[in-house]
PDB file of C-alpha atoms in Angstrom:
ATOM      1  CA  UNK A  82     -92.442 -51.248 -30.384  1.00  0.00           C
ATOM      2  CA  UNK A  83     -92.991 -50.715 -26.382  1.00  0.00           C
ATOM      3  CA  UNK A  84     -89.737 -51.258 -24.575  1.00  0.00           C
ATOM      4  CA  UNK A  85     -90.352 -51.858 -20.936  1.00  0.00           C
ATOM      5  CA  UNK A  86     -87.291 -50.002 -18.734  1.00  0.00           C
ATOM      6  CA  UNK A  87     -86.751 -53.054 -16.292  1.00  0.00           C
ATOM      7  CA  UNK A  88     -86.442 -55.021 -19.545  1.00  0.00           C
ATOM      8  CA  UNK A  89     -84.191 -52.770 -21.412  1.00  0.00           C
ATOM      9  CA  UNK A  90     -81.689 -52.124 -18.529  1.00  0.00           C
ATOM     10  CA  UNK A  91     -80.908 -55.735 -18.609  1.00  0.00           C
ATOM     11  CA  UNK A  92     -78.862 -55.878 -21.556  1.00  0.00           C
ATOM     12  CA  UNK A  93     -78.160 -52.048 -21.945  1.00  0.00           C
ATOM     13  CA  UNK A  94     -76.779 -49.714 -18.815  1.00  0.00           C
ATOM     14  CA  UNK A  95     -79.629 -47.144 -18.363  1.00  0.00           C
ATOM     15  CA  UNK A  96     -78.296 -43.651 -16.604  1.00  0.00           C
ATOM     16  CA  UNK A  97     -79.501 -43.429 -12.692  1.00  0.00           C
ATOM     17  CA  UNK A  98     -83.127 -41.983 -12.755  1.00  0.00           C
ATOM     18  CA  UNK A  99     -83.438 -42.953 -16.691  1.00  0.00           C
ATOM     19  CA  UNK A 100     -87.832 -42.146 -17.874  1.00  0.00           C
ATOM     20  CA  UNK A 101     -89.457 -43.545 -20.542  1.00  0.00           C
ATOM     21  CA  UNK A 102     -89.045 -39.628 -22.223  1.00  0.00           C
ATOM     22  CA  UNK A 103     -85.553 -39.656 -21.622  1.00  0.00           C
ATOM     23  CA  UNK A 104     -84.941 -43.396 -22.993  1.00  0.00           C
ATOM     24  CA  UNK A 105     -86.967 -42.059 -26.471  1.00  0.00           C
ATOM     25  CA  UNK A 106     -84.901 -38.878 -26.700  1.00  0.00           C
ATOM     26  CA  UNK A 107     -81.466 -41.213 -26.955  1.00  0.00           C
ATOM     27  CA  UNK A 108     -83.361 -43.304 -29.478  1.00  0.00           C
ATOM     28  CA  UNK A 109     -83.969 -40.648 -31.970  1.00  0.00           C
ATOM     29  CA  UNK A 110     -80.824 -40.315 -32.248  1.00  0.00           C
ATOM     30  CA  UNK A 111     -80.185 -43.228 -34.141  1.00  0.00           C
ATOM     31  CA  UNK A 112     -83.426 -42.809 -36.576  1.00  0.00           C
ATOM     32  CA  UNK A 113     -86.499 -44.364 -34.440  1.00  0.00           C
ATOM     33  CA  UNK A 114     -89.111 -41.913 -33.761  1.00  0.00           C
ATOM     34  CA  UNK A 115     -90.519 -41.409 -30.730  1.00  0.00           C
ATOM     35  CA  UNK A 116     -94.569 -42.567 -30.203  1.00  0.00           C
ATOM     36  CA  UNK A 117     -95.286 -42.348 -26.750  1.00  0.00           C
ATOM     37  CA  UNK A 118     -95.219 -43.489 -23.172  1.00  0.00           C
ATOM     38  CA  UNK A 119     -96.471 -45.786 -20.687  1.00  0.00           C
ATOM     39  CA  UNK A 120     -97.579 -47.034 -17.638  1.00  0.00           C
ATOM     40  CA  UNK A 121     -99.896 -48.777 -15.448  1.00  0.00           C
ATOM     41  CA  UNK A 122    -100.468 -45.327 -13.971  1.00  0.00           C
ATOM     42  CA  UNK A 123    -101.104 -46.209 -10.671  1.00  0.00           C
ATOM     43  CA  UNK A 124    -100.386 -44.587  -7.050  1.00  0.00           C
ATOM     44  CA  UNK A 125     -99.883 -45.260  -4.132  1.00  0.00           C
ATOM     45  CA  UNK A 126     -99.865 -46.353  -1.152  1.00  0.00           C
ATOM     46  CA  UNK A 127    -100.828 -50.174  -2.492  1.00  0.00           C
ATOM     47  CA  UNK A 128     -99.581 -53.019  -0.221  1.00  0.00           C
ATOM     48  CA  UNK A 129    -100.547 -56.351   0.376  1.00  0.00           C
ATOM     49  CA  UNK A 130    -102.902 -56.684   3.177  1.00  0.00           C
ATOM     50  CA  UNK A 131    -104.480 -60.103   4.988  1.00  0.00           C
ATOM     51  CA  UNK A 132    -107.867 -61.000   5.780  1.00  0.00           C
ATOM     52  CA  UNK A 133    -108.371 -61.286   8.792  1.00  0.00           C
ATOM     53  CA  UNK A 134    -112.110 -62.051   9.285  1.00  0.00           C
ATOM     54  CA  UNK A 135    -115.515 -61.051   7.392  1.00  0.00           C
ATOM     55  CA  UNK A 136    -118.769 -60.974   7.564  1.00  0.00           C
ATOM     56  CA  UNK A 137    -121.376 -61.451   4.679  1.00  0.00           C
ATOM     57  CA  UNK A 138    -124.810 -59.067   4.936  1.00  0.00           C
ATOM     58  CA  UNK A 139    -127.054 -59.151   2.446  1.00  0.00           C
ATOM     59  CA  UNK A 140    -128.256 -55.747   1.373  1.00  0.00           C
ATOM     60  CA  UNK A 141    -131.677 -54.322   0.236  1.00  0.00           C
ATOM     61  CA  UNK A 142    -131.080 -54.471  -3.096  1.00  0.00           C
ATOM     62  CA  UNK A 143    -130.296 -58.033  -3.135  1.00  0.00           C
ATOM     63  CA  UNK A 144    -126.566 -57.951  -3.253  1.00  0.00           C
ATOM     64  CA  UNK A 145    -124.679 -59.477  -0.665  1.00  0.00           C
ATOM     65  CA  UNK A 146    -121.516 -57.420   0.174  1.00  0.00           C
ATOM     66  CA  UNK A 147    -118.274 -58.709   2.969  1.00  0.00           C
ATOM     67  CA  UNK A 148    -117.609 -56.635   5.694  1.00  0.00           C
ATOM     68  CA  UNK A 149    -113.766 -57.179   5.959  1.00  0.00           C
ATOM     69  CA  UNK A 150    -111.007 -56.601   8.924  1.00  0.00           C
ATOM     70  CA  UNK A 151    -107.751 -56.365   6.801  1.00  0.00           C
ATOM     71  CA  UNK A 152    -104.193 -56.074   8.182  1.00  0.00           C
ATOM     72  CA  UNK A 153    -102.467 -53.769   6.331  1.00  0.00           C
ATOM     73  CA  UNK A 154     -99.095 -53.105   8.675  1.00  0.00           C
ATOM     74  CA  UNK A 155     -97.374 -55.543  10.892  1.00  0.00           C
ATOM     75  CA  UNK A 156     -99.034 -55.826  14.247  1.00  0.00           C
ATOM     76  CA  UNK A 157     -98.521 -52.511  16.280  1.00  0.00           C
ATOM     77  CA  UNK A 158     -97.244 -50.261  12.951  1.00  0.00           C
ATOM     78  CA  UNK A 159     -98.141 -47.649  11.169  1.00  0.00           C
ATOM     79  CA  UNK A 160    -100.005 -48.548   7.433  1.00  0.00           C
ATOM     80  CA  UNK A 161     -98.296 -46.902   4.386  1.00  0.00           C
ATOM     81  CA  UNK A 162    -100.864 -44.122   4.715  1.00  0.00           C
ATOM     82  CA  UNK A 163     -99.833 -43.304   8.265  1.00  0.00           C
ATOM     83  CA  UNK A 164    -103.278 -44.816   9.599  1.00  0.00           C
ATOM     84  CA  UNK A 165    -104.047 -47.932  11.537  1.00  0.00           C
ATOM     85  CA  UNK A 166    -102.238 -51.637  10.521  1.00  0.00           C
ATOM     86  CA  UNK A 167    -106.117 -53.333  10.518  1.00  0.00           C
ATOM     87  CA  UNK A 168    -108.659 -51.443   8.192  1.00  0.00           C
ATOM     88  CA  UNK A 169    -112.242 -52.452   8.146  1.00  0.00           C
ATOM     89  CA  UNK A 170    -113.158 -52.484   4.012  1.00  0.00           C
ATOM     90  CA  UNK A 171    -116.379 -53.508   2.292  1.00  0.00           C
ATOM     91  CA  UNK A 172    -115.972 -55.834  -0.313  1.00  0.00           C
ATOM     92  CA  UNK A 173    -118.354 -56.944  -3.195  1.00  0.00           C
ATOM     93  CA  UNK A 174    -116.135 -60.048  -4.440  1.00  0.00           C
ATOM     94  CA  UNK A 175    -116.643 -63.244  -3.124  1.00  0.00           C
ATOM     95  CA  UNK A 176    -113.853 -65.440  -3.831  1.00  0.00           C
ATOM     96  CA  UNK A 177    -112.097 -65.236  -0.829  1.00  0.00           C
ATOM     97  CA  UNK A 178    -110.921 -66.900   2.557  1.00  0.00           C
ATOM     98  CA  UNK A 179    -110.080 -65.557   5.685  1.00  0.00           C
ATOM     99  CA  UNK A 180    -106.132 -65.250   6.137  1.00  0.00           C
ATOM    100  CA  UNK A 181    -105.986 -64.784   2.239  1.00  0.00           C
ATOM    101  CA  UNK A 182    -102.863 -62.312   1.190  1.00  0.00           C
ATOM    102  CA  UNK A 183    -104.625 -59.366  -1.164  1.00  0.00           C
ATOM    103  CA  UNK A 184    -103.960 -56.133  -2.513  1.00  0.00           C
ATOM    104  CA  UNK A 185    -105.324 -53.228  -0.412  1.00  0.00           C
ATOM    105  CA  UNK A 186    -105.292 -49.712  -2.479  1.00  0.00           C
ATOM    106  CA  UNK A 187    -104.907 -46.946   0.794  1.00  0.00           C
ATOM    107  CA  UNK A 188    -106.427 -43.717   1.235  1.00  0.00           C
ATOM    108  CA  UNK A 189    -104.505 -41.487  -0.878  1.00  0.00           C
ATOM    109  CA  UNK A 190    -104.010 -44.272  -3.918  1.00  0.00           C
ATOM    110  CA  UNK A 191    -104.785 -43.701  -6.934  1.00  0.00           C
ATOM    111  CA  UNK A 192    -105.764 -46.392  -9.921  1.00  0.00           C
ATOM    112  CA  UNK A 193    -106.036 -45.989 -13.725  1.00  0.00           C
ATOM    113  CA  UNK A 194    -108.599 -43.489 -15.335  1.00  0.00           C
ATOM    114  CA  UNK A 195    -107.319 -41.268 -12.154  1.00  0.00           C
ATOM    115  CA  UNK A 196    -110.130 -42.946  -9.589  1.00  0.00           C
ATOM    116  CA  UNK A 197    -109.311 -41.791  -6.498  1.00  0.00           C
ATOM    117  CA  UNK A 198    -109.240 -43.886  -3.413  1.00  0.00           C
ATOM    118  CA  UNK A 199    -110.700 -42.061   0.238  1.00  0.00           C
ATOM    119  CA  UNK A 200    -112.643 -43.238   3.104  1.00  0.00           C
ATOM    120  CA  UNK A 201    -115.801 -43.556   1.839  1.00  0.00           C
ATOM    121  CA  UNK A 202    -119.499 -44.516   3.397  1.00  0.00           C
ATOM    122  CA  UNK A 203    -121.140 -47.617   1.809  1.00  0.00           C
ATOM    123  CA  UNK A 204    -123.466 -50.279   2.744  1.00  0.00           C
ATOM    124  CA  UNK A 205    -123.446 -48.866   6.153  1.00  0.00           C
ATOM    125  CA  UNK A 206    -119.346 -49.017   6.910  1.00  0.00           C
ATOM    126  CA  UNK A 207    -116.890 -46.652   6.478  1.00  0.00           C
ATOM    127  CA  UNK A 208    -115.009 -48.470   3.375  1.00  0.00           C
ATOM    128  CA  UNK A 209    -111.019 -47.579   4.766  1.00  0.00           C
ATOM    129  CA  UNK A 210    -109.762 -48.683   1.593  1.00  0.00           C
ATOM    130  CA  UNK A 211    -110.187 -50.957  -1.227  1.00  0.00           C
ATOM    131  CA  UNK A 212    -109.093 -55.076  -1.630  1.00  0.00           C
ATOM    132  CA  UNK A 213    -108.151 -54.901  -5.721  1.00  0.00           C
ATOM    133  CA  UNK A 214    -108.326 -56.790  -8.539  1.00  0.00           C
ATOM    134  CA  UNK A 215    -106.608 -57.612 -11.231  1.00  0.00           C
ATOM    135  CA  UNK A 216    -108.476 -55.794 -13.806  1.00  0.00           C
ATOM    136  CA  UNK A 217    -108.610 -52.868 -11.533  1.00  0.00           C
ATOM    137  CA  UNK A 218    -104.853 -52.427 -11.182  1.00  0.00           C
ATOM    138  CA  UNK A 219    -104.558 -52.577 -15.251  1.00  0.00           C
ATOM    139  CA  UNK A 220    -102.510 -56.390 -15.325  1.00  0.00           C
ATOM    140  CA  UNK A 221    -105.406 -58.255 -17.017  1.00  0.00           C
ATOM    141  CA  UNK A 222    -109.110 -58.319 -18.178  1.00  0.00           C
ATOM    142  CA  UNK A 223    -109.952 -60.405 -15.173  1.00  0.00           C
ATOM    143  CA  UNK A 224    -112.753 -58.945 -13.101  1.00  0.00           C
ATOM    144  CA  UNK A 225    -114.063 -62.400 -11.780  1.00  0.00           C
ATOM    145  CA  UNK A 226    -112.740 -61.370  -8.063  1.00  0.00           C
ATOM    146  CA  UNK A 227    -109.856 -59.781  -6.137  1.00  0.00           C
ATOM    147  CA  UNK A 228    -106.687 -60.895  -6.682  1.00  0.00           C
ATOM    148  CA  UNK A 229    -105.235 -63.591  -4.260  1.00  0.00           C
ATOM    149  CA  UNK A 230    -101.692 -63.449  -4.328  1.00  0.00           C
ATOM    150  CA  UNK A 231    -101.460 -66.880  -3.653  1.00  0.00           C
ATOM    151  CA  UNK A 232    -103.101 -67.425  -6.570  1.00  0.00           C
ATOM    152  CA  UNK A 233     -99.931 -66.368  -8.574  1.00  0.00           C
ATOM    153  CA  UNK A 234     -96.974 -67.966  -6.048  1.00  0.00           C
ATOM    154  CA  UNK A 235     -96.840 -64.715  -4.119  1.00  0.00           C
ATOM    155  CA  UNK A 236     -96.907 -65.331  -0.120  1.00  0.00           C
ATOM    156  CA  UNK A 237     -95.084 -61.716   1.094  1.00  0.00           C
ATOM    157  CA  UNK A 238     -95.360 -59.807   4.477  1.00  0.00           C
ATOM    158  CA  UNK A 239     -98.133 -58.210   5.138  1.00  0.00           C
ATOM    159  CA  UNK A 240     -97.647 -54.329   4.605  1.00  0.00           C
ATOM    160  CA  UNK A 241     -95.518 -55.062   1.590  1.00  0.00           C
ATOM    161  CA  UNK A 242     -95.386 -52.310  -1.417  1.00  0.00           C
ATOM    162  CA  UNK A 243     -97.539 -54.470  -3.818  1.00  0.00           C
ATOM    163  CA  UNK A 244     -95.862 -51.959  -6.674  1.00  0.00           C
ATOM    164  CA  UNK A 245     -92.746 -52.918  -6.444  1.00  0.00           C
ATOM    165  CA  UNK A 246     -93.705 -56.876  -5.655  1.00  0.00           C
ATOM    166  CA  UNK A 247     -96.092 -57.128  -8.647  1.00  0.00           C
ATOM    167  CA  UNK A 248     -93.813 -54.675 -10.904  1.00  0.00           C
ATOM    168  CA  UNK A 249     -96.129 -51.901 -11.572  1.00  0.00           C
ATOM    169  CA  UNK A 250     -93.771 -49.747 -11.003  1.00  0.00           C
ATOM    170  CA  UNK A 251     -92.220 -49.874 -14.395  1.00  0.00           C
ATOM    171  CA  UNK A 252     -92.482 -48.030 -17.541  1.00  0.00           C
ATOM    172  CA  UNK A 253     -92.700 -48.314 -21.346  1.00  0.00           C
ATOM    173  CA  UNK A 254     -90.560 -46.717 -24.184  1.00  0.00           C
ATOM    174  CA  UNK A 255     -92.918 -46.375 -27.312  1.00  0.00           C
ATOM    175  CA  UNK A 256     -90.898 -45.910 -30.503  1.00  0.00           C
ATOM    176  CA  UNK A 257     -91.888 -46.378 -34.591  1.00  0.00           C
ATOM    177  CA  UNK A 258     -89.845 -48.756 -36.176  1.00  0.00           C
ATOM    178  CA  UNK A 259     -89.670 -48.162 -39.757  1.00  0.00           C
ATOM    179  CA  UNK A 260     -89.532 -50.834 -42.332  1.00  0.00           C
ATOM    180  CA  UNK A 261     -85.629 -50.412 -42.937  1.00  0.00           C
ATOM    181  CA  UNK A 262     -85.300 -51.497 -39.114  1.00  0.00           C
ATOM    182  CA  UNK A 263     -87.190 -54.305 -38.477  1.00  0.00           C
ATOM    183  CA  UNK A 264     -84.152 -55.508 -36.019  1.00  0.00           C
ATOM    184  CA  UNK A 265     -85.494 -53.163 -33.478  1.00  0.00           C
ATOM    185  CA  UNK A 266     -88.612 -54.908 -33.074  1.00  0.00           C
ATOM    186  CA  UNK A 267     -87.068 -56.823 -29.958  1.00  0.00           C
ATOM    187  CA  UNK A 268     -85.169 -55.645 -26.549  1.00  0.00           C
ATOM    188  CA  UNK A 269     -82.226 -56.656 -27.713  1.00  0.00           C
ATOM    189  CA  UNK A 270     -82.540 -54.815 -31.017  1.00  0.00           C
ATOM    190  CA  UNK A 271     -83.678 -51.549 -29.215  1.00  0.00           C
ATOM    191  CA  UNK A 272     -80.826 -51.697 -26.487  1.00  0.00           C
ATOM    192  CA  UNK A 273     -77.965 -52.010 -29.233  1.00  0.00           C
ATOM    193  CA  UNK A 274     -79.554 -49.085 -30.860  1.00  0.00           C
ATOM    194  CA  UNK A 275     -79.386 -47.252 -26.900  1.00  0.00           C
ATOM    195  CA  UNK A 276     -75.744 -48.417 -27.146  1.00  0.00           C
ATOM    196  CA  UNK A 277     -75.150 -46.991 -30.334  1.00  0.00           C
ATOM    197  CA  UNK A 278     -76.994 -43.486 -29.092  1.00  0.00           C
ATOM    198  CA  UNK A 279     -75.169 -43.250 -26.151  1.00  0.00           C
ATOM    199  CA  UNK A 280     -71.895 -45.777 -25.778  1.00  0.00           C
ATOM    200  CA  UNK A 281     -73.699 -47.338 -22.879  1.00  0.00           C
ATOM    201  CA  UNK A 282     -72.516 -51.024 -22.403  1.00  0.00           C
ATOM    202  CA  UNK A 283     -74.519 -53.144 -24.326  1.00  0.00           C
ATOM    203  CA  UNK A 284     -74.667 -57.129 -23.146  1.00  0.00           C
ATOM    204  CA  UNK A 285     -75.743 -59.409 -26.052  1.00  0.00           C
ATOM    205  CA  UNK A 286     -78.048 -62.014 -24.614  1.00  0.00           C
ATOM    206  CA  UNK A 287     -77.291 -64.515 -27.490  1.00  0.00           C
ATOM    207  CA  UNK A 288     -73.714 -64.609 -25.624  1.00  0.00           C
ATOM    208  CA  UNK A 289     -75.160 -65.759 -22.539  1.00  0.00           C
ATOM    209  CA  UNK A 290     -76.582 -68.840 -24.365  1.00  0.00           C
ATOM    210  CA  UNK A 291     -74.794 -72.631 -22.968  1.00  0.00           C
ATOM    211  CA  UNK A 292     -73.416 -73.874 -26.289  1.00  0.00           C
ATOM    212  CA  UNK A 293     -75.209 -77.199 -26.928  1.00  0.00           C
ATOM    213  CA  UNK A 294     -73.328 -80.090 -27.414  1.00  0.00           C
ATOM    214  CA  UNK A 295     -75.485 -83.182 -28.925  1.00  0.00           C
ATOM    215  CA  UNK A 296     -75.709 -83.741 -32.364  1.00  0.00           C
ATOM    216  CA  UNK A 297     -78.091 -81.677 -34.744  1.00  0.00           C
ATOM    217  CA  UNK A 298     -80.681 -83.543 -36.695  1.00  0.00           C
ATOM    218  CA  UNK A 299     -81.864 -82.752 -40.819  1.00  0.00           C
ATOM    219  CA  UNK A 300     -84.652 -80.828 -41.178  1.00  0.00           C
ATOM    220  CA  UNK A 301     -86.324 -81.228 -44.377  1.00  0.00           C
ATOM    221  CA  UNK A 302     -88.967 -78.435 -46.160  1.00  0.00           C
ATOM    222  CA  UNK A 303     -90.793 -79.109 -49.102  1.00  0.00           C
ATOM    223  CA  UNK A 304     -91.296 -75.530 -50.912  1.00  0.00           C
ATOM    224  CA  UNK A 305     -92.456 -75.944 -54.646  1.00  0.00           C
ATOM    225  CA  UNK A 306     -92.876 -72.197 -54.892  1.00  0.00           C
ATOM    226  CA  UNK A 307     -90.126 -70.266 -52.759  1.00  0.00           C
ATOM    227  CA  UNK A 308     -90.395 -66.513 -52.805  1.00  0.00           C
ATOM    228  CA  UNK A 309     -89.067 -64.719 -55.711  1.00  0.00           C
ATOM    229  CA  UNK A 310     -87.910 -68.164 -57.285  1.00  0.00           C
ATOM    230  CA  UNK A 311     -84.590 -68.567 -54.631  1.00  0.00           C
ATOM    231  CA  UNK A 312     -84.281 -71.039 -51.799  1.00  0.00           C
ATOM    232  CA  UNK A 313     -84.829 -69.337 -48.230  1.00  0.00           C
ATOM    233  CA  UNK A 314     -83.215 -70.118 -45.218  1.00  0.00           C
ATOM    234  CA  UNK A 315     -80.896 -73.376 -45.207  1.00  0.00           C
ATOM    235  CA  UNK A 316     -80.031 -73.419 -41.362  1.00  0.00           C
ATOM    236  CA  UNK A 317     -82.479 -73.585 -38.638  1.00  0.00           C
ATOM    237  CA  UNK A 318     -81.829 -73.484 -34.747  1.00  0.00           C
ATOM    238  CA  UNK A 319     -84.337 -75.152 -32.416  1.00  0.00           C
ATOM    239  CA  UNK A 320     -84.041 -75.527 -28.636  1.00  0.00           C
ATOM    240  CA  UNK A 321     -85.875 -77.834 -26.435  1.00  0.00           C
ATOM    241  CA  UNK A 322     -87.672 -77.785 -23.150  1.00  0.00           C
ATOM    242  CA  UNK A 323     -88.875 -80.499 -21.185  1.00  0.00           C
ATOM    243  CA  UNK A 324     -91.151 -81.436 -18.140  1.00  0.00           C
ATOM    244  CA  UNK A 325     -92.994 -78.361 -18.436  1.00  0.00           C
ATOM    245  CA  UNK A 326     -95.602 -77.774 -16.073  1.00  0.00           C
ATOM    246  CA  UNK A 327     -98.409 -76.388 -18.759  1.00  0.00           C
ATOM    247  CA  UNK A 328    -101.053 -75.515 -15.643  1.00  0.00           C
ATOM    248  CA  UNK A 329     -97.788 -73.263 -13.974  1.00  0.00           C
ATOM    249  CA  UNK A 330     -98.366 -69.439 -13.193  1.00  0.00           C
ATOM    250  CA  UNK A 331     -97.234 -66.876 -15.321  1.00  0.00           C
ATOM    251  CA  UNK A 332     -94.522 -64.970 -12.966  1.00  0.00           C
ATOM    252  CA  UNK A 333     -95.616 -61.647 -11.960  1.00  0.00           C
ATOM    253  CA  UNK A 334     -92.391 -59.803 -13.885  1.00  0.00           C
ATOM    254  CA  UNK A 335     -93.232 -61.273 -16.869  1.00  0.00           C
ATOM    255  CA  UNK A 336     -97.121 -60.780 -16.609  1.00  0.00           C
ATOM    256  CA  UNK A 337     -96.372 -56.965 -16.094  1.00  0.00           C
ATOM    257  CA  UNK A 338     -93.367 -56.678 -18.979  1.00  0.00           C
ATOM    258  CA  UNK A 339     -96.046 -58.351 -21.638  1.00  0.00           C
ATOM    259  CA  UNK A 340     -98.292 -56.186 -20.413  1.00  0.00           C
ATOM    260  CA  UNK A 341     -96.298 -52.996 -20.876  1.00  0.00           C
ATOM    261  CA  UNK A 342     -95.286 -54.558 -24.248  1.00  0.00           C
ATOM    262  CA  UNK A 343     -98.390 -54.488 -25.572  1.00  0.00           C
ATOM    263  CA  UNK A 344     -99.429 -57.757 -24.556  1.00  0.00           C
ATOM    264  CA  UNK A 345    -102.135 -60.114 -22.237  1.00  0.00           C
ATOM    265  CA  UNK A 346    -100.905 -62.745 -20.767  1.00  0.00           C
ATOM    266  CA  UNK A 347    -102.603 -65.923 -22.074  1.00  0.00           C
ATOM    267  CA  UNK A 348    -100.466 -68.887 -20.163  1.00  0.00           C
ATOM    268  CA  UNK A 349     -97.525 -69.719 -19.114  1.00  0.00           C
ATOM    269  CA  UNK A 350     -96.483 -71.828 -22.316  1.00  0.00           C
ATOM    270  CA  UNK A 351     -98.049 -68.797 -24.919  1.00  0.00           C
ATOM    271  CA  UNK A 352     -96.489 -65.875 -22.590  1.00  0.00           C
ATOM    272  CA  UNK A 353     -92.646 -67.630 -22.655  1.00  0.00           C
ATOM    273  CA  UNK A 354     -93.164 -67.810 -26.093  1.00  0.00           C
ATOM    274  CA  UNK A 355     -94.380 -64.175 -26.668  1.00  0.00           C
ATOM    275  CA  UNK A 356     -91.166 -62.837 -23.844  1.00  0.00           C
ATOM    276  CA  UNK A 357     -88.593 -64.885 -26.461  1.00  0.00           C
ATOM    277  CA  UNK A 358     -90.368 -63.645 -29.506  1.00  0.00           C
ATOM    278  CA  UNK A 359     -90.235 -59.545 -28.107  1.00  0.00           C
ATOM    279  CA  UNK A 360     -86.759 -60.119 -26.071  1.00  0.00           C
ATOM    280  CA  UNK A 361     -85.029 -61.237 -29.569  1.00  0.00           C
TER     281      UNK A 361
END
């Protein structure tokens, strides 16, 4: 079971300056053992940048690259890296516009499998950076392009710490669950457990559910051939939701807790149905 921190310390009080190490050490404690760590292992400085203008050129080997002018820092400041607020960057992506909100990865960044980002001379530019994707910052498979943030409902300032706004920041808790436990395969199973370990306050999100008022409604199963001979469960709990917008983005948060978990998000309607399934 991976146990995202953001997601744990919202129904269990984590200490100040808690780690993914730490978290695992409490929860041995109590019987779970201990698997592993992780993240989306990522550096900085990453912040969202705008295009400001390109310019295609087709190269000798038939590709045809962007030559990009990216703000990076409000007009007049100082980038994340200490360098210049516009950045000239060659990009191989087409998809797209000019004053399109991206992610930039700085000098000095650094993405998963430890690829280091620098200066660098390509295609006849000095390359001052890199405009990411989504596959290249670890939140999906998707290498069709960079990411737009638009794309996903984000419009921030430019020069914004895309760690913190996309949460890739956050870290993952990987414990065993043996088969005597299978209550800890949720965050709310896992953060009673922390409670247990360490007296921390525990908040029980089934108490923070509005009691429904209209009538229930029978439920009928047909079982010929129940399991060991004995009728199962006579009580079952449904609640609806309506007018939901099927095409909607996935939020960010929840795109980079599923991810952390162990998951992809799919769509909206599959991914708020995998966050219930791991959250209880």
């Amino acid at each position: 079971m991976r146990v995202p921190l953001s997601w744990l310390n919202e129904y269990v009080e984590l200490p100040k300056g808690s780690t993914a190490d730490s978290v695992m050490a409490e929860l041995v404690k109590v019987g779970l053992e201990e698997e592993g760590s992780h993240s989306f292992s990522l550096v900085g400085p990453i912040v969202v940048g705008q295009v400001l203008e390109f310019v295609e050129e087709e190269q000798s080997n038939g590709k045809t690259i962007r030559w990009c002018q990216v703000r990076v820092a409000p007009p007049g400041a100082k980038a994340a890296d200490g360098g210049e607020d516009v950045r000239g960057i060659v990009c191989g992506a087409r998809n797209f516009e000019v004053n399109d909100k991206v992610v930039v990865t700085l000098p000095g960044a650094v993405l998963p499998g430890d690829f280091k980002i620098a200066a660098r001379s390509t295609y006849g530019h000095v390359s001052d950076g890199m405009i990411a994707s989504s596959r290249e910052l670890g939140i999906s498979d998707d290498h069709e392009g960079i990411l737009r943030l638009s794309t996903i409902g984000l419009d921030p300032e430019v020069g914004t710490d895309a760690l913190e706004l996309l949460h890739l920041s956050d870290e993952a808790a990987e414990v065993n669950v043996t088969p005597d436990r299978g209550y800890c395969f949720s965050i709310r199973g896992i953060a009673r457990e922390f409670s247990h370990a360490t007296g921390a306050k525990f908040t029980d999100p089934i108490g923070l559910v509005t009691p429904v008022k209209a009538d229930g409604f029978v439920v009928k199963i047909s079982d010929a051939a129940p399991i060991r001979g004995k009728v199962g469960s006579t009580k079952f709990v449904v609640r609806s939701a309506s007018n939901v917008n099927a095409q909607a983005q996935t939020p960010a948060w929840m795109v980079s807790r599923l991810k952390l978990a162990g998951m992809r998000s799919i769509s909206i309607v599959v991914d708020i149905t995998n966050y219930v399934m791991l959250e209880l």
